[in-house]
Coordinates of C-alpha atoms in Angstrom, one line a residue:
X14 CA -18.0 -22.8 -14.5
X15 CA -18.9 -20.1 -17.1
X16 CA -17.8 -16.5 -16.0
X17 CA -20.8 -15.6 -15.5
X18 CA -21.6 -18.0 -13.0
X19 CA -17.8 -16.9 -11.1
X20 CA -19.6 -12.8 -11.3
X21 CA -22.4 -14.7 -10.0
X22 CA -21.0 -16.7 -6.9
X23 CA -18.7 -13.8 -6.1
X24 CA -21.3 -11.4 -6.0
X25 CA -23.5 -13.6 -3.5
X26 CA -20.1 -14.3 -1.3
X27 CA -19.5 -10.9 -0.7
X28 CA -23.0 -10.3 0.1
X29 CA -23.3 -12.9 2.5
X30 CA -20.1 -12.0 4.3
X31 CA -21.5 -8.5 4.2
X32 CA -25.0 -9.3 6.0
X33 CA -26.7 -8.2 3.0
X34 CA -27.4 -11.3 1.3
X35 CA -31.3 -12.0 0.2
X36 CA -33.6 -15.4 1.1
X37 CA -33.4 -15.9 -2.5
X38 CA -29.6 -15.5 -2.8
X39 CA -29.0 -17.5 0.1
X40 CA -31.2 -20.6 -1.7
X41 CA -28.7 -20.1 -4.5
X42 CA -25.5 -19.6 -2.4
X43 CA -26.5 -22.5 -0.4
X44 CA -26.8 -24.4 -3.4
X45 CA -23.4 -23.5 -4.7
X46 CA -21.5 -24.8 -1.7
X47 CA -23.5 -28.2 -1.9
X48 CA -22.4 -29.0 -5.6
X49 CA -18.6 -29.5 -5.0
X50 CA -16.5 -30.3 -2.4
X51 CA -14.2 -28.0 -3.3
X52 CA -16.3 -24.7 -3.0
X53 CA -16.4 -26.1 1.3
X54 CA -12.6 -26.1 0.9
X55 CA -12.7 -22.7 -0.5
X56 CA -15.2 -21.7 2.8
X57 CA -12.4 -23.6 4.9
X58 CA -9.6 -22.1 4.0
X59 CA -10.2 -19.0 4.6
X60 CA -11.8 -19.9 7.8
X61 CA -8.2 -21.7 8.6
X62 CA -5.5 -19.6 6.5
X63 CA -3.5 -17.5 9.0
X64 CA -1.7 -15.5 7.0
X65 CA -3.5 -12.1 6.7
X66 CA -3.5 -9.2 8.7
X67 CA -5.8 -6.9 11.1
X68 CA -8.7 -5.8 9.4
X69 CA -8.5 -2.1 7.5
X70 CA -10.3 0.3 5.0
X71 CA -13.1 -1.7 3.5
X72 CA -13.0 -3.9 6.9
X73 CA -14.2 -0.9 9.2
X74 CA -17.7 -0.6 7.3
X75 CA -18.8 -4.1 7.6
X76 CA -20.9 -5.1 9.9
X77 CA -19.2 -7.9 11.7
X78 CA -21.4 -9.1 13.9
X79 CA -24.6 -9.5 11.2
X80 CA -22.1 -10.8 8.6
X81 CA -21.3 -13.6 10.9
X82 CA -24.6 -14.7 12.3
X83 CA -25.9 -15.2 8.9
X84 CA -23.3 -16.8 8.4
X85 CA -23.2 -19.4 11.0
X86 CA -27.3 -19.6 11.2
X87 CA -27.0 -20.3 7.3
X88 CA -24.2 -23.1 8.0
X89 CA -26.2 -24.6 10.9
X90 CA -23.5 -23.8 12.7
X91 CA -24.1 -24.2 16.8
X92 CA -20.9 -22.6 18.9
X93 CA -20.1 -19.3 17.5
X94 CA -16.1 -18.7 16.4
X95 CA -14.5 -15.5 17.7
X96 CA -15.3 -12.6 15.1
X97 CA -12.3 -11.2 14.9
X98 CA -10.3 -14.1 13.1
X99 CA -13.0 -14.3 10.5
X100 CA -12.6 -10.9 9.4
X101 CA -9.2 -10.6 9.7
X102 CA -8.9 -13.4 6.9
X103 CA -12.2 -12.0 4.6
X104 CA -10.1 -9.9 2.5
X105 CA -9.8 -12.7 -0.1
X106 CA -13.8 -12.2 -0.9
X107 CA -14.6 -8.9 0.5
X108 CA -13.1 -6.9 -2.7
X109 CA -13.6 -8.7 -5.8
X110 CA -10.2 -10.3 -6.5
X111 CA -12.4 -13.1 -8.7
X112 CA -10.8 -12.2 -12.1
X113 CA -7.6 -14.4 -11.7
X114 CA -7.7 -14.4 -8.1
X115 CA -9.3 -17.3 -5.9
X116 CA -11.2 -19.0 -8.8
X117 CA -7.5 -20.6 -9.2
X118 CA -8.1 -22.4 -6.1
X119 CA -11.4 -23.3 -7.0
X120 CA -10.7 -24.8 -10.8
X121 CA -8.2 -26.6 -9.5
X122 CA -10.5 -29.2 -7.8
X123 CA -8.6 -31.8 -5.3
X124 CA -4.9 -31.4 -7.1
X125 CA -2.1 -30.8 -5.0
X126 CA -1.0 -26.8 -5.7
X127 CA 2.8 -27.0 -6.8
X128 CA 4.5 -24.8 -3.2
X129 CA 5.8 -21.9 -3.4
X130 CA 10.1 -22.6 -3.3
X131 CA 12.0 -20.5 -0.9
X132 CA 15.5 -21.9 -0.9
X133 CA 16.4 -18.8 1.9
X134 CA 14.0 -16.5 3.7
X135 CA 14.4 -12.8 3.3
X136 CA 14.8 -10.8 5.9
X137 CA 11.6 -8.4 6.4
X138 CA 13.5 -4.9 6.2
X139 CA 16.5 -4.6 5.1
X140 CA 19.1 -2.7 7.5
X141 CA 20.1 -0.1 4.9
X142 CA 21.2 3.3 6.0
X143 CA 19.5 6.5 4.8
X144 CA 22.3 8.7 3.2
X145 CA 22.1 12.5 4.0
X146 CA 23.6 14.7 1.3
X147 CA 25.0 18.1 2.6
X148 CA 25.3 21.0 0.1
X149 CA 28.9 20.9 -0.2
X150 CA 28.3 17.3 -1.3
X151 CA 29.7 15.2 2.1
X152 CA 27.3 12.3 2.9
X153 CA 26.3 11.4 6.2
X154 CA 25.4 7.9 7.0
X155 CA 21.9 7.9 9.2
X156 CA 21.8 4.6 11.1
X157 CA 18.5 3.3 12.6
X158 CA 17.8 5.6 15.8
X159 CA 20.8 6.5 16.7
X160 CA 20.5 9.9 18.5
X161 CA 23.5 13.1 17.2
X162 CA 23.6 15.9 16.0
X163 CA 25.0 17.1 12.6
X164 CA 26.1 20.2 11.1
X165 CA 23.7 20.9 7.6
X166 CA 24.7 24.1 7.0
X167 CA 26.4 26.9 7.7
X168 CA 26.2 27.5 11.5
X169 CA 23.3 25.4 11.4
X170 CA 22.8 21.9 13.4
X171 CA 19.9 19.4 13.1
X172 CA 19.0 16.7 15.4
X173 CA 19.0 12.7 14.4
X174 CA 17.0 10.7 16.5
X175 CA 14.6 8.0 16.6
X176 CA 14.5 7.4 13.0
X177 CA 13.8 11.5 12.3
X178 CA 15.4 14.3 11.0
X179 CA 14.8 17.3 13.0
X180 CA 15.5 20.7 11.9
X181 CA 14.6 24.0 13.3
X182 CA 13.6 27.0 11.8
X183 CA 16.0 29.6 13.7
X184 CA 18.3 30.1 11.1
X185 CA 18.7 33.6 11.6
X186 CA 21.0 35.3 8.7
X187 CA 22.9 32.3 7.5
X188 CA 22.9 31.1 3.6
X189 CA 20.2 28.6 2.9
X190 CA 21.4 25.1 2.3
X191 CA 19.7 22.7 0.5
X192 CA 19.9 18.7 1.6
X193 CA 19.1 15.7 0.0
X194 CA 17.5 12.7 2.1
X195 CA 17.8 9.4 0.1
X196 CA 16.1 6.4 1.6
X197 CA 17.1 3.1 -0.4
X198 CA 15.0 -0.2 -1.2
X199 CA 13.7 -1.8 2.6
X200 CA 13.9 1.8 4.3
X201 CA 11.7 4.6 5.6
X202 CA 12.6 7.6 7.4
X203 CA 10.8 10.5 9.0
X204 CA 12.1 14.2 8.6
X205 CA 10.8 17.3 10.4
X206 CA 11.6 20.3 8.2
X207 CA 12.3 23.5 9.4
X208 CA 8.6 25.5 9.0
X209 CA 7.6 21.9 11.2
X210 CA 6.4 20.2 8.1
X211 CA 6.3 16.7 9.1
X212 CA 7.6 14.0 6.4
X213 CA 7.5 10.1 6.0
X214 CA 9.5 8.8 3.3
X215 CA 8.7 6.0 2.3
X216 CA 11.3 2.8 0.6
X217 CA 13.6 4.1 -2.7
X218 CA 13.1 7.4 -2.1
X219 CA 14.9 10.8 -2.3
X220 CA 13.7 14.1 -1.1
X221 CA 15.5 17.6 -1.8
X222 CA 14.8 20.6 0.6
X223 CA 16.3 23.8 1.8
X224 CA 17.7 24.0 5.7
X225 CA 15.4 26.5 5.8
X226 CA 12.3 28.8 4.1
X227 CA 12.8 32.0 3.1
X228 CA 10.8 34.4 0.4
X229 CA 7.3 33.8 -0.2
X230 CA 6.7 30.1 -0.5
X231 CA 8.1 26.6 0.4
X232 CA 9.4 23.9 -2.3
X233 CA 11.0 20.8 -1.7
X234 CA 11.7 17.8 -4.8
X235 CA 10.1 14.5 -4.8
X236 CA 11.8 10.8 -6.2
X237 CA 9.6 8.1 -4.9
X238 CA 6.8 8.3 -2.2
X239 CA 6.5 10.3 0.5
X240 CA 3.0 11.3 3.1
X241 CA 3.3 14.8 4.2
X242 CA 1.5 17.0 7.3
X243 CA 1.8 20.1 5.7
X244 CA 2.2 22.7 9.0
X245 CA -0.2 25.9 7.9
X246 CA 1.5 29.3 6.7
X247 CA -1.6 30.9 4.8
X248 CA 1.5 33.3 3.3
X249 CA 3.9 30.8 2.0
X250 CA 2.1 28.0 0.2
X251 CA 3.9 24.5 0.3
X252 CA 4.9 22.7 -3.1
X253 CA 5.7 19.3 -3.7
X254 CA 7.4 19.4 -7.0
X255 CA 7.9 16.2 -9.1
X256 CA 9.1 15.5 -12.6
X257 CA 6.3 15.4 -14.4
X258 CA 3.9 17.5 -11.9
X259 CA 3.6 19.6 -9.1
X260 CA 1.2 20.0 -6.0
X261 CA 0.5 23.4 -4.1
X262 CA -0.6 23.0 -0.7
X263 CA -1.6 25.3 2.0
X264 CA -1.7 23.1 5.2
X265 CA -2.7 20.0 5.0
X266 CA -1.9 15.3 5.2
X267 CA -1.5 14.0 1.4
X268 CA 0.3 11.3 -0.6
X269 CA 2.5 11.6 -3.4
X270 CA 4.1 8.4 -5.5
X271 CA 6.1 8.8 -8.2
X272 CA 7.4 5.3 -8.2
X273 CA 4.8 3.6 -10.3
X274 CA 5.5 2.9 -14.1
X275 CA 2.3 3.8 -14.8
X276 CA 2.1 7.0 -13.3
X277 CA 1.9 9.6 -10.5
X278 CA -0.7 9.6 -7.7
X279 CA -1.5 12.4 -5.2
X280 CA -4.0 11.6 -2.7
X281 CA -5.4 14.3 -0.3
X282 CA -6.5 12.7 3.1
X283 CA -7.3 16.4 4.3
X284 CA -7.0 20.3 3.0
X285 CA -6.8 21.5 -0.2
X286 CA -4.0 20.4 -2.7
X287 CA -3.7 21.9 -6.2
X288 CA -2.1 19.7 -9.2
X289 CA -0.4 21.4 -12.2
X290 CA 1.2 19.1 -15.3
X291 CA 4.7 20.3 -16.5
X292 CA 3.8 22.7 -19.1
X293 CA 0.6 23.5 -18.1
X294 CA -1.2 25.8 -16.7
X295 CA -3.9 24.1 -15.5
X296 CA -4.7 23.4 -12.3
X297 CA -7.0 20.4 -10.5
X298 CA -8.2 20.6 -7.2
X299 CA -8.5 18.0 -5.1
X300 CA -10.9 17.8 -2.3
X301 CA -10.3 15.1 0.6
X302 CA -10.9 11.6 -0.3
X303 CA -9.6 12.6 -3.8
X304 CA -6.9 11.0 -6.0
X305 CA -5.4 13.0 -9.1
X306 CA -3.4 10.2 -10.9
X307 CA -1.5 11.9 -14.1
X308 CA -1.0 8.9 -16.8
X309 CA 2.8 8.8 -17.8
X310 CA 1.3 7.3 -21.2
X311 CA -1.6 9.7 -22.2
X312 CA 0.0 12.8 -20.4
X313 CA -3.9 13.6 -18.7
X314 CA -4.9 13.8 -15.2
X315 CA -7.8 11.9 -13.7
X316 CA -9.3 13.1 -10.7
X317 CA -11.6 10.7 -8.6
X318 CA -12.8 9.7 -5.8
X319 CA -10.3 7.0 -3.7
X320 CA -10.6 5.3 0.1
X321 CA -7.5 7.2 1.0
X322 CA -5.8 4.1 3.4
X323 CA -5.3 2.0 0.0
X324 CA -2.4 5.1 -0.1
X325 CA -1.3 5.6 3.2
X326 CA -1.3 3.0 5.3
X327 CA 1.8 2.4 4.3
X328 CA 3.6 4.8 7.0
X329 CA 1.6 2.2 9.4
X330 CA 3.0 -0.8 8.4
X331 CA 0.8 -2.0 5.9
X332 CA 0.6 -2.9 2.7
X333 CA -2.5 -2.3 1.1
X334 CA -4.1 -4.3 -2.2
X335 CA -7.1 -3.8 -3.7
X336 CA -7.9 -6.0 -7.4
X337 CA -4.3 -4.6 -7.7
X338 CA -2.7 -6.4 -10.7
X339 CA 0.3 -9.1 -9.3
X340 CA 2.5 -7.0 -11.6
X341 CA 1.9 -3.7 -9.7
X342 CA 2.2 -5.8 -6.6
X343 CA 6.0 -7.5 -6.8
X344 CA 6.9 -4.1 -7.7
X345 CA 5.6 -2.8 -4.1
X346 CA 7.3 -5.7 -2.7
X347 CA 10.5 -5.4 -4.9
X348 CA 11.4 -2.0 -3.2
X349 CA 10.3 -2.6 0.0
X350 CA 12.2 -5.9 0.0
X351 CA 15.3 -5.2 -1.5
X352 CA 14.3 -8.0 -4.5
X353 CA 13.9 -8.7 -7.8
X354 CA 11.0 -9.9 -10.0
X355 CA 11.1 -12.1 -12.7
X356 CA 7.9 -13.2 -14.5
X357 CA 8.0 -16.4 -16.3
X358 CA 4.4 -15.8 -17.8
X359 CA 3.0 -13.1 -19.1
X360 CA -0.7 -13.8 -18.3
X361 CA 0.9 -13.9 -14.5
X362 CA 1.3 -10.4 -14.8
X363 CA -2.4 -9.5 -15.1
X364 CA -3.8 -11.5 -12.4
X365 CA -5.4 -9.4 -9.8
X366 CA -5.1 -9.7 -5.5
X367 CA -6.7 -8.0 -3.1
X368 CA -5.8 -8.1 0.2
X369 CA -4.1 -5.9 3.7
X370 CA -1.0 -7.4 5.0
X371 CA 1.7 -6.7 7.9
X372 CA 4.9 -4.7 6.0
X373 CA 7.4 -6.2 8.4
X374 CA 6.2 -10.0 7.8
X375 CA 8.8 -11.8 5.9
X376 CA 8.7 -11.9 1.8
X377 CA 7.7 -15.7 1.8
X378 CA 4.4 -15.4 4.1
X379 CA 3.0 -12.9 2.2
X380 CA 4.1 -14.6 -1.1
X381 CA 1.8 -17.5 0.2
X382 CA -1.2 -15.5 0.7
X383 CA -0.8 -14.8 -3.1
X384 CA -0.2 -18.4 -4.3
X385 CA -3.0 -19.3 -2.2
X386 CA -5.6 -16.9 -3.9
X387 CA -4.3 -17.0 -7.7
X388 CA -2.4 -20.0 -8.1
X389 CA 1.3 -18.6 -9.1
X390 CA 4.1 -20.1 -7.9
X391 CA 7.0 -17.8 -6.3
X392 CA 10.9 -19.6 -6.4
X393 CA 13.0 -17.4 -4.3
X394 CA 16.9 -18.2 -4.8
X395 CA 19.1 -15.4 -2.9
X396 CA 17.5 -12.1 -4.0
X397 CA 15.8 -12.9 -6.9
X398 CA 11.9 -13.8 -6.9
X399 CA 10.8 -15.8 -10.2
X400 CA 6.9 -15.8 -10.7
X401 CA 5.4 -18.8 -12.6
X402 CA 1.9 -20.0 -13.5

């Protein structure tokens, strides 16, 4: 099948899963699915494959109901299927993962797909402690939800519990302290500062604050990916400051991830946020709904518009893929799971997935998903993930 034909098909499926395919498109799509048995298969496995999660971001603006009735009034289909498992498995068509996605499993006609090897299942998160770093450099081990209090600072005491750090803001005249909050690979954490900024750190992350604000604005350090709910203070503006960039914020719910190789992203979900490059003076704006993504390679900023749960959903439990390449991919899944990636091919690397997925499912369910919609195979041995074509 010539790639036009795949832009073709692909097109049409995610039309008619939609509810918005044509009478004429239908005649086509209809046609499709009767040349090979292997397009039904397609239709059938994702029908049967029960391995992707509860329906998010592109999901909530399809209509469900229309999608499906075409569907089974197109198939002939007499007792209708419950609605909720269709969709819940659609995200293999509903974004276009076609470039090196599921036209493996569609080229491949009637052979057997080589499994995916796992000689030992990971565990889904990792029982690592977060590390708290006081000024005078002791280290305090933060395990799970255990509920104490600890001495940060000088006559100052915070409150652990429930996977949060609490601190409060009546410091009265003592020196300001400034912490350090490292999360490792398979961890999160959630820290309250002390102006009741709200913080979710997300896995291999460290964050460097003050006990407490004082002068005119509020500035903590960011190494990794953190969301923030920004608590208001029109006099003291909040700033998120990275390596290569820093965001001014007033009182507001964004992202910032400075893990990527490629780059860094901050995504506004509400407010105002204001990003300034290292040695600039310029500043973007975001509005809501807006990424700035400053290239590590080029040293620009690009502002756009982005669905802002591909960023966040994350401090939900999701992970979230869309036409993401496999290499960006395993290096989600290499910090969240405490692994690491070896490619065997290259070409592997550029293959694209989309699909939302449970964070707490274990490494080798979700590693099936992939296999199933581009064909690599994943051989786990210990800690160590090798990806194969």
């Amino acid at each position: 099948m010539s790639s036009a034909n795949k832009n073709e098909i692909s097109c049409l499926l995610r039309k008619y899963f939609s509810g918005t395919l044509s009478p004429g498109e239908k005649i086509r799509l209809d046609s499709w699915l009767e040349e090979r048995e292997e397009h039904r298969v397609l239709f059938e496995r994702l029908h049967n494959d029960t391995r992707f999660a509860e329906e998010y971001g592109v999901f909530r603006r399809v209509d469900t109901e229309r999608a499906w009735e075409r569907f089974r009034e197109g198939r002939g289909l007499g007792r209708r299927r419950r609605i909720g498992t269709w969709v819940r498995y659609a995200a293999v068509i509903m974004i276009p993962l076609i470039v090196g996605g599921i036209w493996w499993g569609i080229s491949s006609g009637r052979k057997e797909k080589q499994p995916l090897v796992a000689r030992k299942s990971l565990p889904v998160l990792r029982k690592t402690d977060v590390i708290l770093e006081l000024a005078d450099g002791k280290k305090v081990v933060l395990k799970g939800k255990q509920e104490k209090m600890i001495q940060v600072g000088e006559k100052l005491v915070v409150k652990q519990a429930a996977g949060e750090l609490v601190y409060s803001d009546s410091v009265g005249n003592t020196r300001v302290d400034t912490n350090i909050l490292r999360v490792p690979k398979g961890g999160e954490f959630k820290l309250q500062l002390a102006d009741g900024t709200r913080v979710y750190l997300n896995s291999a992350t460290k964050l460097k604050y003050p006990v407490a604000f004082e002068g005119e604005e509020r500035r903590v350090y960011l190494e990794g990916e953190a969301y923030f709910e920004v608590a208001k203070d029109a006099e003291r503006p909040f700033f998120v400051v990275t390596d290569e960039m820093t965001a001014r914020v007033y009182g507001t719910e964004f992202n910032v991830n400075t893990s990527s190789e490629d780059g860094v992203r901050t995504v506004l979900v509400e407010g105002k946020v204001g990003v300034t490059v290292r040695g600039s003076e310029r500043e973007y704006v975001l509005k809501p709904s807006e990424m700035a993504f400053y290239d590590r390679g080029s040293g620009k900023v690009d502002v756009r518009e982005v669905d802002t749960d591909l960023y966040t959903l994350w401090r939900k439990g999701m992970f979230v893929f869309e036409r993401e390449s496999l290499e960006s991919i395993m290096e989600t899944l290499s910090a969240w799971y405490d692994v690491e990636v070896f490619f065997q091919s290259e070409s592997a690397k550029r293959l694209h997935f989309s699909g939302h997925m449970k964070r707490y499912e274990q490494i080798d369910e979700i590693l099936h998903a992939i296999t199933d919609a581009t064909g690599v195979v994943f051989t786990i041995n210990g800690k160590t993930v090798c990806v194969s074509r």
